[in-house]
């Protein structure tokens, strides 16, 4: 891979504002707030916050693939399922420590993502989405039908939560704080990656692949990397999801969930580092808040998202950026 020419690919005018150090400060402050946030919320409220962070990790991976590299994927939930089932089988069936299962799940999804990325070298735009759609359907069928391995529709139960040096995360609050730490580490890793020459190369793929190739960027290698790293993040999310719910079946990893994760990327702000947290907030926490209005909450949720995307297709953070630019615009 060539890094020397990537500095010339992503001019300052194309770099998102959250590439600045402010994104790092936001991530750290957010982790501090979330560490104490569940106090007084009860077990279910703590679970919803933990689920929001887990889904944010999955959305981070798709945001890298789509928002930064410009590659459309409908397989994020499938990779999340691979990570969840790998972790469940390793920890519940073989007694493998969660840290090892976490690493294996990420590595497994990275490898499968690398293989799935090869069609991305030959097909573009919606054709690539069809390839990942077929892959997502295949994985769901395997999870549903191979009962000897996955338990089929009966799923896998008694998934243990991690423990480290005598410290257990069995309680809702303890596990939530554990998820906060892991999510922060994964977010900081992605923050570093996006600011690195690799991140500039991913942006080059999105903006103008032909120009990037002419400047010496190995577009084939970076396309594969974008898929693989984004898939690994979905695997990490699955490795967190399995002990969070302590029971998994194929339903959370269906094709519809991949569309929902894609919606979170777009609604939060594709190509923004903080976008996955905002999108997952809309997709996970907002529906919980709206459940007080009985059966109307799905209609209200869908309406909110549609109005948002009509007003600003760049999502919530795009809307905030647009308003910030208007405020800073010099008055005539």
mmCIF file with all atom_site columns, C-alpha atoms in Angstrom, residues 134-328:
data_model
loop_
_atom_site.group_PDB
_atom_site.id
_atom_site.type_symbol
_atom_site.label_atom_id
_atom_site.label_alt_id
_atom_site.label_comp_id
_atom_site.label_asym_id
_atom_site.label_entity_id
_atom_site.label_seq_id
_atom_site.pdbx_PDB_ins_code
_atom_site.Cartn_x
_atom_site.Cartn_y
_atom_site.Cartn_z
_atom_site.occupancy
_atom_site.B_iso_or_equiv
_atom_site.pdbx_formal_charge
_atom_site.auth_seq_id
_atom_site.auth_comp_id
_atom_site.auth_asym_id
_atom_site.auth_atom_id
_atom_site.pdbx_PDB_model_num
ATOM 1   C CA . UNK A 1 134 ? -27.155 -12.099 -0.874  1.00 0.00 ? 134 UNK A CA 1
ATOM 2   C CA . UNK A 1 135 ? -24.424 -12.687 1.703   1.00 0.00 ? 135 UNK A CA 1
ATOM 3   C CA . UNK A 1 136 ? -26.654 -11.396 4.499   1.00 0.00 ? 136 UNK A CA 1
ATOM 4   C CA . UNK A 1 137 ? -29.450 -13.747 3.444   1.00 0.00 ? 137 UNK A CA 1
ATOM 5   C CA . UNK A 1 138 ? -27.024 -16.682 3.308   1.00 0.00 ? 138 UNK A CA 1
ATOM 6   C CA . UNK A 1 139 ? -25.715 -16.054 6.833   1.00 0.00 ? 139 UNK A CA 1
ATOM 7   C CA . UNK A 1 140 ? -29.242 -15.739 8.224   1.00 0.00 ? 140 UNK A CA 1
ATOM 8   C CA . UNK A 1 141 ? -30.238 -19.046 6.618   1.00 0.00 ? 141 UNK A CA 1
ATOM 9   C CA . UNK A 1 142 ? -27.191 -20.735 8.135   1.00 0.00 ? 142 UNK A CA 1
ATOM 10  C CA . UNK A 1 143 ? -28.009 -19.362 11.582  1.00 0.00 ? 143 UNK A CA 1
ATOM 11  C CA . UNK A 1 144 ? -31.637 -20.422 11.165  1.00 0.00 ? 144 UNK A CA 1
ATOM 12  C CA . UNK A 1 145 ? -31.177 -23.914 9.732   1.00 0.00 ? 145 UNK A CA 1
ATOM 13  C CA . UNK A 1 146 ? -27.906 -25.320 11.092  1.00 0.00 ? 146 UNK A CA 1
ATOM 14  C CA . UNK A 1 147 ? -29.334 -26.326 14.456  1.00 0.00 ? 147 UNK A CA 1
ATOM 15  C CA . UNK A 1 148 ? -26.392 -28.596 15.302  1.00 0.00 ? 148 UNK A CA 1
ATOM 16  C CA . UNK A 1 149 ? -24.194 -25.504 15.522  1.00 0.00 ? 149 UNK A CA 1
ATOM 17  C CA . UNK A 1 150 ? -26.392 -22.480 16.169  1.00 0.00 ? 150 UNK A CA 1
ATOM 18  C CA . UNK A 1 151 ? -29.436 -24.005 17.863  1.00 0.00 ? 151 UNK A CA 1
ATOM 19  C CA . UNK A 1 152 ? -31.629 -22.775 15.004  1.00 0.00 ? 152 UNK A CA 1
ATOM 20  C CA . UNK A 1 153 ? -34.743 -20.915 16.091  1.00 0.00 ? 153 UNK A CA 1
ATOM 21  C CA . UNK A 1 154 ? -34.153 -22.104 19.678  1.00 0.00 ? 154 UNK A CA 1
ATOM 22  C CA . UNK A 1 155 ? -30.924 -20.104 19.774  1.00 0.00 ? 155 UNK A CA 1
ATOM 23  C CA . UNK A 1 156 ? -28.118 -20.262 22.309  1.00 0.00 ? 156 UNK A CA 1
ATOM 24  C CA . UNK A 1 157 ? -28.664 -19.477 25.987  1.00 0.00 ? 157 UNK A CA 1
ATOM 25  C CA . UNK A 1 158 ? -26.660 -19.145 29.204  1.00 0.00 ? 158 UNK A CA 1
ATOM 26  C CA . UNK A 1 159 ? -24.058 -16.925 27.574  1.00 0.00 ? 159 UNK A CA 1
ATOM 27  C CA . UNK A 1 160 ? -21.693 -15.831 30.362  1.00 0.00 ? 160 UNK A CA 1
ATOM 28  C CA . UNK A 1 161 ? -20.641 -12.247 30.950  1.00 0.00 ? 161 UNK A CA 1
ATOM 29  C CA . UNK A 1 162 ? -16.942 -11.362 31.112  1.00 0.00 ? 162 UNK A CA 1
ATOM 30  C CA . UNK A 1 163 ? -14.878 -11.450 34.289  1.00 0.00 ? 163 UNK A CA 1
ATOM 31  C CA . UNK A 1 164 ? -11.373 -10.091 34.785  1.00 0.00 ? 164 UNK A CA 1
ATOM 32  C CA . UNK A 1 165 ? -9.038  -10.844 37.681  1.00 0.00 ? 165 UNK A CA 1
ATOM 33  C CA . UNK A 1 166 ? -11.968 -11.578 39.973  1.00 0.00 ? 166 UNK A CA 1
ATOM 34  C CA . UNK A 1 167 ? -14.018 -8.599  38.778  1.00 0.00 ? 167 UNK A CA 1
ATOM 35  C CA . UNK A 1 168 ? -17.374 -9.797  37.441  1.00 0.00 ? 168 UNK A CA 1
ATOM 36  C CA . UNK A 1 169 ? -19.754 -7.945  35.120  1.00 0.00 ? 169 UNK A CA 1
ATOM 37  C CA . UNK A 1 170 ? -22.861 -9.953  35.948  1.00 0.00 ? 170 UNK A CA 1
ATOM 38  C CA . UNK A 1 171 ? -24.776 -6.917  37.192  1.00 0.00 ? 171 UNK A CA 1
ATOM 39  C CA . UNK A 1 172 ? -26.444 -4.493  34.785  1.00 0.00 ? 172 UNK A CA 1
ATOM 40  C CA . UNK A 1 173 ? -24.409 -1.496  35.976  1.00 0.00 ? 173 UNK A CA 1
ATOM 41  C CA . UNK A 1 174 ? -21.090 -3.362  35.991  1.00 0.00 ? 174 UNK A CA 1
ATOM 42  C CA . UNK A 1 175 ? -21.640 -4.668  32.471  1.00 0.00 ? 175 UNK A CA 1
ATOM 43  C CA . UNK A 1 176 ? -22.764 -1.242  31.256  1.00 0.00 ? 176 UNK A CA 1
ATOM 44  C CA . UNK A 1 177 ? -19.546 0.342   32.493  1.00 0.00 ? 177 UNK A CA 1
ATOM 45  C CA . UNK A 1 178 ? -17.603 -2.451  30.863  1.00 0.00 ? 178 UNK A CA 1
ATOM 46  C CA . UNK A 1 179 ? -19.372 -1.701  27.553  1.00 0.00 ? 179 UNK A CA 1
ATOM 47  C CA . UNK A 1 180 ? -18.568 2.021   27.999  1.00 0.00 ? 180 UNK A CA 1
ATOM 48  C CA . UNK A 1 181 ? -14.849 1.247   28.286  1.00 0.00 ? 181 UNK A CA 1
ATOM 49  C CA . UNK A 1 182 ? -14.792 -1.115  25.290  1.00 0.00 ? 182 UNK A CA 1
ATOM 50  C CA . UNK A 1 183 ? -16.814 1.305   23.151  1.00 0.00 ? 183 UNK A CA 1
ATOM 51  C CA . UNK A 1 184 ? -14.463 4.156   24.048  1.00 0.00 ? 184 UNK A CA 1
ATOM 52  C CA . UNK A 1 185 ? -11.408 2.105   23.080  1.00 0.00 ? 185 UNK A CA 1
ATOM 53  C CA . UNK A 1 186 ? -12.969 1.113   19.754  1.00 0.00 ? 186 UNK A CA 1
ATOM 54  C CA . UNK A 1 187 ? -14.021 4.733   19.108  1.00 0.00 ? 187 UNK A CA 1
ATOM 55  C CA . UNK A 1 188 ? -10.514 6.040   19.814  1.00 0.00 ? 188 UNK A CA 1
ATOM 56  C CA . UNK A 1 189 ? -9.065  3.398   17.499  1.00 0.00 ? 189 UNK A CA 1
ATOM 57  C CA . UNK A 1 190 ? -11.404 4.525   14.735  1.00 0.00 ? 190 UNK A CA 1
ATOM 58  C CA . UNK A 1 191 ? -10.598 8.184   15.464  1.00 0.00 ? 191 UNK A CA 1
ATOM 59  C CA . UNK A 1 192 ? -6.910  7.405   15.004  1.00 0.00 ? 192 UNK A CA 1
ATOM 60  C CA . UNK A 1 193 ? -7.569  5.374   11.847  1.00 0.00 ? 193 UNK A CA 1
ATOM 61  C CA . UNK A 1 194 ? -9.596  8.121   10.183  1.00 0.00 ? 194 UNK A CA 1
ATOM 62  C CA . UNK A 1 195 ? -6.908  10.707  10.875  1.00 0.00 ? 195 UNK A CA 1
ATOM 63  C CA . UNK A 1 196 ? -4.175  8.401   9.548   1.00 0.00 ? 196 UNK A CA 1
ATOM 64  C CA . UNK A 1 197 ? -3.058  8.042   5.913   1.00 0.00 ? 197 UNK A CA 1
ATOM 65  C CA . UNK A 1 198 ? -5.413  5.073   5.712   1.00 0.00 ? 198 UNK A CA 1
ATOM 66  C CA . UNK A 1 199 ? -8.340  7.351   6.503   1.00 0.00 ? 199 UNK A CA 1
ATOM 67  C CA . UNK A 1 200 ? -7.327  9.798   3.800   1.00 0.00 ? 200 UNK A CA 1
ATOM 68  C CA . UNK A 1 201 ? -7.071  6.910   1.355   1.00 0.00 ? 201 UNK A CA 1
ATOM 69  C CA . UNK A 1 202 ? -10.586 5.763   2.289   1.00 0.00 ? 202 UNK A CA 1
ATOM 70  C CA . UNK A 1 203 ? -11.862 9.284   1.642   1.00 0.00 ? 203 UNK A CA 1
ATOM 71  C CA . UNK A 1 204 ? -10.123 9.217   -1.725  1.00 0.00 ? 204 UNK A CA 1
ATOM 72  C CA . UNK A 1 205 ? -12.037 6.071   -2.643  1.00 0.00 ? 205 UNK A CA 1
ATOM 73  C CA . UNK A 1 206 ? -15.298 7.817   -1.854  1.00 0.00 ? 206 UNK A CA 1
ATOM 74  C CA . UNK A 1 207 ? -14.545 11.119  -3.579  1.00 0.00 ? 207 UNK A CA 1
ATOM 75  C CA . UNK A 1 208 ? -12.786 10.028  -6.768  1.00 0.00 ? 208 UNK A CA 1
ATOM 76  C CA . UNK A 1 209 ? -11.341 6.500   -7.134  1.00 0.00 ? 209 UNK A CA 1
ATOM 77  C CA . UNK A 1 210 ? -9.853  7.259   -10.540 1.00 0.00 ? 210 UNK A CA 1
ATOM 78  C CA . UNK A 1 211 ? -7.960  10.277  -9.245  1.00 0.00 ? 211 UNK A CA 1
ATOM 79  C CA . UNK A 1 212 ? -6.836  8.327   -6.193  1.00 0.00 ? 212 UNK A CA 1
ATOM 80  C CA . UNK A 1 213 ? -5.413  5.577   -8.414  1.00 0.00 ? 213 UNK A CA 1
ATOM 81  C CA . UNK A 1 214 ? -3.630  8.146   -10.554 1.00 0.00 ? 214 UNK A CA 1
ATOM 82  C CA . UNK A 1 215 ? -1.946  9.500   -7.394  1.00 0.00 ? 215 UNK A CA 1
ATOM 83  C CA . UNK A 1 216 ? -0.598  6.090   -6.518  1.00 0.00 ? 216 UNK A CA 1
ATOM 84  C CA . UNK A 1 217 ? -3.184  4.825   -4.017  1.00 0.00 ? 217 UNK A CA 1
ATOM 85  C CA . UNK A 1 218 ? -3.702  1.058   -4.187  1.00 0.00 ? 218 UNK A CA 1
ATOM 86  C CA . UNK A 1 219 ? -7.474  1.239   -4.567  1.00 0.00 ? 219 UNK A CA 1
ATOM 87  C CA . UNK A 1 220 ? -7.893  -2.546  -4.553  1.00 0.00 ? 220 UNK A CA 1
ATOM 88  C CA . UNK A 1 221 ? -6.131  -2.957  -1.220  1.00 0.00 ? 221 UNK A CA 1
ATOM 89  C CA . UNK A 1 222 ? -7.949  -0.059  0.442   1.00 0.00 ? 222 UNK A CA 1
ATOM 90  C CA . UNK A 1 223 ? -11.330 -1.272  -0.814  1.00 0.00 ? 223 UNK A CA 1
ATOM 91  C CA . UNK A 1 224 ? -10.686 -4.638  0.809   1.00 0.00 ? 224 UNK A CA 1
ATOM 92  C CA . UNK A 1 225 ? -9.467  -2.976  4.001   1.00 0.00 ? 225 UNK A CA 1
ATOM 93  C CA . UNK A 1 226 ? -12.556 -0.783  4.242   1.00 0.00 ? 226 UNK A CA 1
ATOM 94  C CA . UNK A 1 227 ? -14.784 -3.832  4.035   1.00 0.00 ? 227 UNK A CA 1
ATOM 95  C CA . UNK A 1 228 ? -12.677 -5.893  6.412   1.00 0.00 ? 228 UNK A CA 1
ATOM 96  C CA . UNK A 1 229 ? -12.310 -3.269  9.148   1.00 0.00 ? 229 UNK A CA 1
ATOM 97  C CA . UNK A 1 230 ? -15.977 -2.290  8.962   1.00 0.00 ? 230 UNK A CA 1
ATOM 98  C CA . UNK A 1 231 ? -16.913 -5.977  9.208   1.00 0.00 ? 231 UNK A CA 1
ATOM 99  C CA . UNK A 1 232 ? -14.578 -6.474  12.187  1.00 0.00 ? 232 UNK A CA 1
ATOM 100 C CA . UNK A 1 233 ? -16.367 -3.688  14.060  1.00 0.00 ? 233 UNK A CA 1
ATOM 101 C CA . UNK A 1 234 ? -19.662 -5.495  13.474  1.00 0.00 ? 234 UNK A CA 1
ATOM 102 C CA . UNK A 1 235 ? -18.025 -8.635  14.877  1.00 0.00 ? 235 UNK A CA 1
ATOM 103 C CA . UNK A 1 236 ? -16.907 -6.687  17.947  1.00 0.00 ? 236 UNK A CA 1
ATOM 104 C CA . UNK A 1 237 ? -20.467 -5.417  18.381  1.00 0.00 ? 237 UNK A CA 1
ATOM 105 C CA . UNK A 1 238 ? -21.750 -8.990  18.194  1.00 0.00 ? 238 UNK A CA 1
ATOM 106 C CA . UNK A 1 239 ? -19.192 -10.060 20.806  1.00 0.00 ? 239 UNK A CA 1
ATOM 107 C CA . UNK A 1 240 ? -20.658 -7.411  23.137  1.00 0.00 ? 240 UNK A CA 1
ATOM 108 C CA . UNK A 1 241 ? -24.271 -8.133  22.210  1.00 0.00 ? 241 UNK A CA 1
ATOM 109 C CA . UNK A 1 242 ? -24.159 -11.837 23.090  1.00 0.00 ? 242 UNK A CA 1
ATOM 110 C CA . UNK A 1 243 ? -23.262 -11.400 26.803  1.00 0.00 ? 243 UNK A CA 1
ATOM 111 C CA . UNK A 1 244 ? -25.519 -8.343  27.042  1.00 0.00 ? 244 UNK A CA 1
ATOM 112 C CA . UNK A 1 245 ? -28.685 -10.278 26.184  1.00 0.00 ? 245 UNK A CA 1
ATOM 113 C CA . UNK A 1 246 ? -27.327 -13.674 27.402  1.00 0.00 ? 246 UNK A CA 1
ATOM 114 C CA . UNK A 1 247 ? -29.456 -15.386 24.750  1.00 0.00 ? 247 UNK A CA 1
ATOM 115 C CA . UNK A 1 248 ? -29.263 -15.105 20.965  1.00 0.00 ? 248 UNK A CA 1
ATOM 116 C CA . UNK A 1 249 ? -31.321 -16.404 18.078  1.00 0.00 ? 249 UNK A CA 1
ATOM 117 C CA . UNK A 1 250 ? -31.196 -15.538 14.343  1.00 0.00 ? 250 UNK A CA 1
ATOM 118 C CA . UNK A 1 251 ? -33.887 -12.824 14.378  1.00 0.00 ? 251 UNK A CA 1
ATOM 119 C CA . UNK A 1 252 ? -31.681 -9.830  15.415  1.00 0.00 ? 252 UNK A CA 1
ATOM 120 C CA . UNK A 1 253 ? -29.304 -10.576 12.524  1.00 0.00 ? 253 UNK A CA 1
ATOM 121 C CA . UNK A 1 254 ? -31.753 -10.653 9.633   1.00 0.00 ? 254 UNK A CA 1
ATOM 122 C CA . UNK A 1 255 ? -31.599 -8.574  6.482   1.00 0.00 ? 255 UNK A CA 1
ATOM 123 C CA . UNK A 1 256 ? -34.089 -6.078  7.910   1.00 0.00 ? 256 UNK A CA 1
ATOM 124 C CA . UNK A 1 257 ? -31.650 -5.326  10.731  1.00 0.00 ? 257 UNK A CA 1
ATOM 125 C CA . UNK A 1 258 ? -28.928 -4.566  8.164   1.00 0.00 ? 258 UNK A CA 1
ATOM 126 C CA . UNK A 1 259 ? -31.276 -2.027  6.566   1.00 0.00 ? 259 UNK A CA 1
ATOM 127 C CA . UNK A 1 260 ? -31.951 -0.585  10.017  1.00 0.00 ? 260 UNK A CA 1
ATOM 128 C CA . UNK A 1 261 ? -28.215 -0.202  10.707  1.00 0.00 ? 261 UNK A CA 1
ATOM 129 C CA . UNK A 1 262 ? -27.855 1.517   7.331   1.00 0.00 ? 262 UNK A CA 1
ATOM 130 C CA . UNK A 1 263 ? -30.670 3.872   8.339   1.00 0.00 ? 263 UNK A CA 1
ATOM 131 C CA . UNK A 1 264 ? -28.794 4.699   11.554  1.00 0.00 ? 264 UNK A CA 1
ATOM 132 C CA . UNK A 1 265 ? -25.686 5.621   9.548   1.00 0.00 ? 265 UNK A CA 1
ATOM 133 C CA . UNK A 1 266 ? -27.628 7.932   7.254   1.00 0.00 ? 266 UNK A CA 1
ATOM 134 C CA . UNK A 1 267 ? -29.813 9.468   9.970   1.00 0.00 ? 267 UNK A CA 1
ATOM 135 C CA . UNK A 1 268 ? -26.892 10.178  12.287  1.00 0.00 ? 268 UNK A CA 1
ATOM 136 C CA . UNK A 1 269 ? -24.661 11.608  9.594   1.00 0.00 ? 269 UNK A CA 1
ATOM 137 C CA . UNK A 1 270 ? -22.691 9.489   7.141   1.00 0.00 ? 270 UNK A CA 1
ATOM 138 C CA . UNK A 1 271 ? -19.005 10.338  7.251   1.00 0.00 ? 271 UNK A CA 1
ATOM 139 C CA . UNK A 1 272 ? -19.073 11.936  10.717  1.00 0.00 ? 272 UNK A CA 1
ATOM 140 C CA . UNK A 1 273 ? -17.149 10.278  13.534  1.00 0.00 ? 273 UNK A CA 1
ATOM 141 C CA . UNK A 1 274 ? -19.870 10.988  16.102  1.00 0.00 ? 274 UNK A CA 1
ATOM 142 C CA . UNK A 1 275 ? -22.623 10.124  13.605  1.00 0.00 ? 275 UNK A CA 1
ATOM 143 C CA . UNK A 1 276 ? -22.983 6.456   14.672  1.00 0.00 ? 276 UNK A CA 1
ATOM 144 C CA . UNK A 1 277 ? -23.817 7.460   18.242  1.00 0.00 ? 277 UNK A CA 1
ATOM 145 C CA . UNK A 1 278 ? -26.471 9.908   17.055  1.00 0.00 ? 278 UNK A CA 1
ATOM 146 C CA . UNK A 1 279 ? -27.914 7.407   14.580  1.00 0.00 ? 279 UNK A CA 1
ATOM 147 C CA . UNK A 1 280 ? -28.030 4.610   17.147  1.00 0.00 ? 280 UNK A CA 1
ATOM 148 C CA . UNK A 1 281 ? -29.644 7.044   19.588  1.00 0.00 ? 281 UNK A CA 1
ATOM 149 C CA . UNK A 1 282 ? -32.430 7.586   17.057  1.00 0.00 ? 282 UNK A CA 1
ATOM 150 C CA . UNK A 1 283 ? -32.709 3.873   16.295  1.00 0.00 ? 283 UNK A CA 1
ATOM 151 C CA . UNK A 1 284 ? -32.454 2.402   19.802  1.00 0.00 ? 284 UNK A CA 1
ATOM 152 C CA . UNK A 1 285 ? -33.233 4.981   22.475  1.00 0.00 ? 285 UNK A CA 1
ATOM 153 C CA . UNK A 1 286 ? -35.847 7.132   20.691  1.00 0.00 ? 286 UNK A CA 1
ATOM 154 C CA . UNK A 1 287 ? -38.242 4.206   20.081  1.00 0.00 ? 287 UNK A CA 1
ATOM 155 C CA . UNK A 1 288 ? -37.994 3.353   23.794  1.00 0.00 ? 288 UNK A CA 1
ATOM 156 C CA . UNK A 1 289 ? -38.922 6.919   24.732  1.00 0.00 ? 289 UNK A CA 1
ATOM 157 C CA . UNK A 1 290 ? -41.880 6.815   22.333  1.00 0.00 ? 290 UNK A CA 1
ATOM 158 C CA . UNK A 1 291 ? -43.323 3.573   23.687  1.00 0.00 ? 291 UNK A CA 1
ATOM 159 C CA . UNK A 1 292 ? -45.373 5.644   26.109  1.00 0.00 ? 292 UNK A CA 1
ATOM 160 C CA . UNK A 1 293 ? -47.683 6.524   23.199  1.00 0.00 ? 293 UNK A CA 1
ATOM 161 C CA . UNK A 1 294 ? -48.682 2.893   22.733  1.00 0.00 ? 294 UNK A CA 1
ATOM 162 C CA . UNK A 1 295 ? -48.899 1.587   19.159  1.00 0.00 ? 295 UNK A CA 1
ATOM 163 C CA . UNK A 1 296 ? -48.241 4.990   17.598  1.00 0.00 ? 296 UNK A CA 1
ATOM 164 C CA . UNK A 1 297 ? -44.558 5.013   18.508  1.00 0.00 ? 297 UNK A CA 1
ATOM 165 C CA . UNK A 1 298 ? -43.441 3.252   15.304  1.00 0.00 ? 298 UNK A CA 1
ATOM 166 C CA . UNK A 1 299 ? -45.367 5.739   13.170  1.00 0.00 ? 299 UNK A CA 1
ATOM 167 C CA . UNK A 1 300 ? -43.926 8.689   15.101  1.00 0.00 ? 300 UNK A CA 1
ATOM 168 C CA . UNK A 1 301 ? -40.414 7.252   14.884  1.00 0.00 ? 301 UNK A CA 1
ATOM 169 C CA . UNK A 1 302 ? -40.668 6.671   11.127  1.00 0.00 ? 302 UNK A CA 1
ATOM 170 C CA . UNK A 1 303 ? -42.100 10.161  10.598  1.00 0.00 ? 303 UNK A CA 1
ATOM 171 C CA . UNK A 1 304 ? -39.281 11.787  12.587  1.00 0.00 ? 304 UNK A CA 1
ATOM 172 C CA . UNK A 1 305 ? -36.645 9.987   10.529  1.00 0.00 ? 305 UNK A CA 1
ATOM 173 C CA . UNK A 1 306 ? -38.303 10.760  7.174   1.00 0.00 ? 306 UNK A CA 1
ATOM 174 C CA . UNK A 1 307 ? -38.722 14.458  7.992   1.00 0.00 ? 307 UNK A CA 1
ATOM 175 C CA . UNK A 1 308 ? -35.101 14.613  9.119   1.00 0.00 ? 308 UNK A CA 1
ATOM 176 C CA . UNK A 1 309 ? -33.805 13.061  5.901   1.00 0.00 ? 309 UNK A CA 1
ATOM 177 C CA . UNK A 1 310 ? -36.019 15.289  3.746   1.00 0.00 ? 310 UNK A CA 1
ATOM 178 C CA . UNK A 1 311 ? -34.790 18.412  5.514   1.00 0.00 ? 311 UNK A CA 1
ATOM 179 C CA . UNK A 1 312 ? -31.152 17.326  5.531   1.00 0.00 ? 312 UNK A CA 1
ATOM 180 C CA . UNK A 1 313 ? -30.037 14.141  3.723   1.00 0.00 ? 313 UNK A CA 1
ATOM 181 C CA . UNK A 1 314 ? -26.690 14.455  5.550   1.00 0.00 ? 314 UNK A CA 1
ATOM 182 C CA . UNK A 1 315 ? -28.394 13.488  8.808   1.00 0.00 ? 315 UNK A CA 1
ATOM 183 C CA . UNK A 1 316 ? -28.499 15.143  12.209  1.00 0.00 ? 316 UNK A CA 1
ATOM 184 C CA . UNK A 1 317 ? -24.841 16.139  12.238  1.00 0.00 ? 317 UNK A CA 1
ATOM 185 C CA . UNK A 1 318 ? -25.116 17.451  8.690   1.00 0.00 ? 318 UNK A CA 1
ATOM 186 C CA . UNK A 1 319 ? -28.012 19.614  9.828   1.00 0.00 ? 319 UNK A CA 1
ATOM 187 C CA . UNK A 1 320 ? -25.966 20.875  12.782  1.00 0.00 ? 320 UNK A CA 1
ATOM 188 C CA . UNK A 1 321 ? -22.999 21.604  10.529  1.00 0.00 ? 321 UNK A CA 1
ATOM 189 C CA . UNK A 1 322 ? -25.186 23.516  8.087   1.00 0.00 ? 322 UNK A CA 1
ATOM 190 C CA . UNK A 1 323 ? -26.623 25.625  10.907  1.00 0.00 ? 323 UNK A CA 1
ATOM 191 C CA . UNK A 1 324 ? -23.145 26.282  12.307  1.00 0.00 ? 324 UNK A CA 1
ATOM 192 C CA . UNK A 1 325 ? -21.919 27.483  8.919   1.00 0.00 ? 325 UNK A CA 1
ATOM 193 C CA . UNK A 1 326 ? -24.848 29.883  8.634   1.00 0.00 ? 326 UNK A CA 1
ATOM 194 C CA . UNK A 1 327 ? -24.094 31.306  12.058  1.00 0.00 ? 327 UNK A CA 1
ATOM 195 C CA . UNK A 1 328 ? -20.439 31.836  11.164  1.00 0.00 ? 328 UNK A CA 1
#
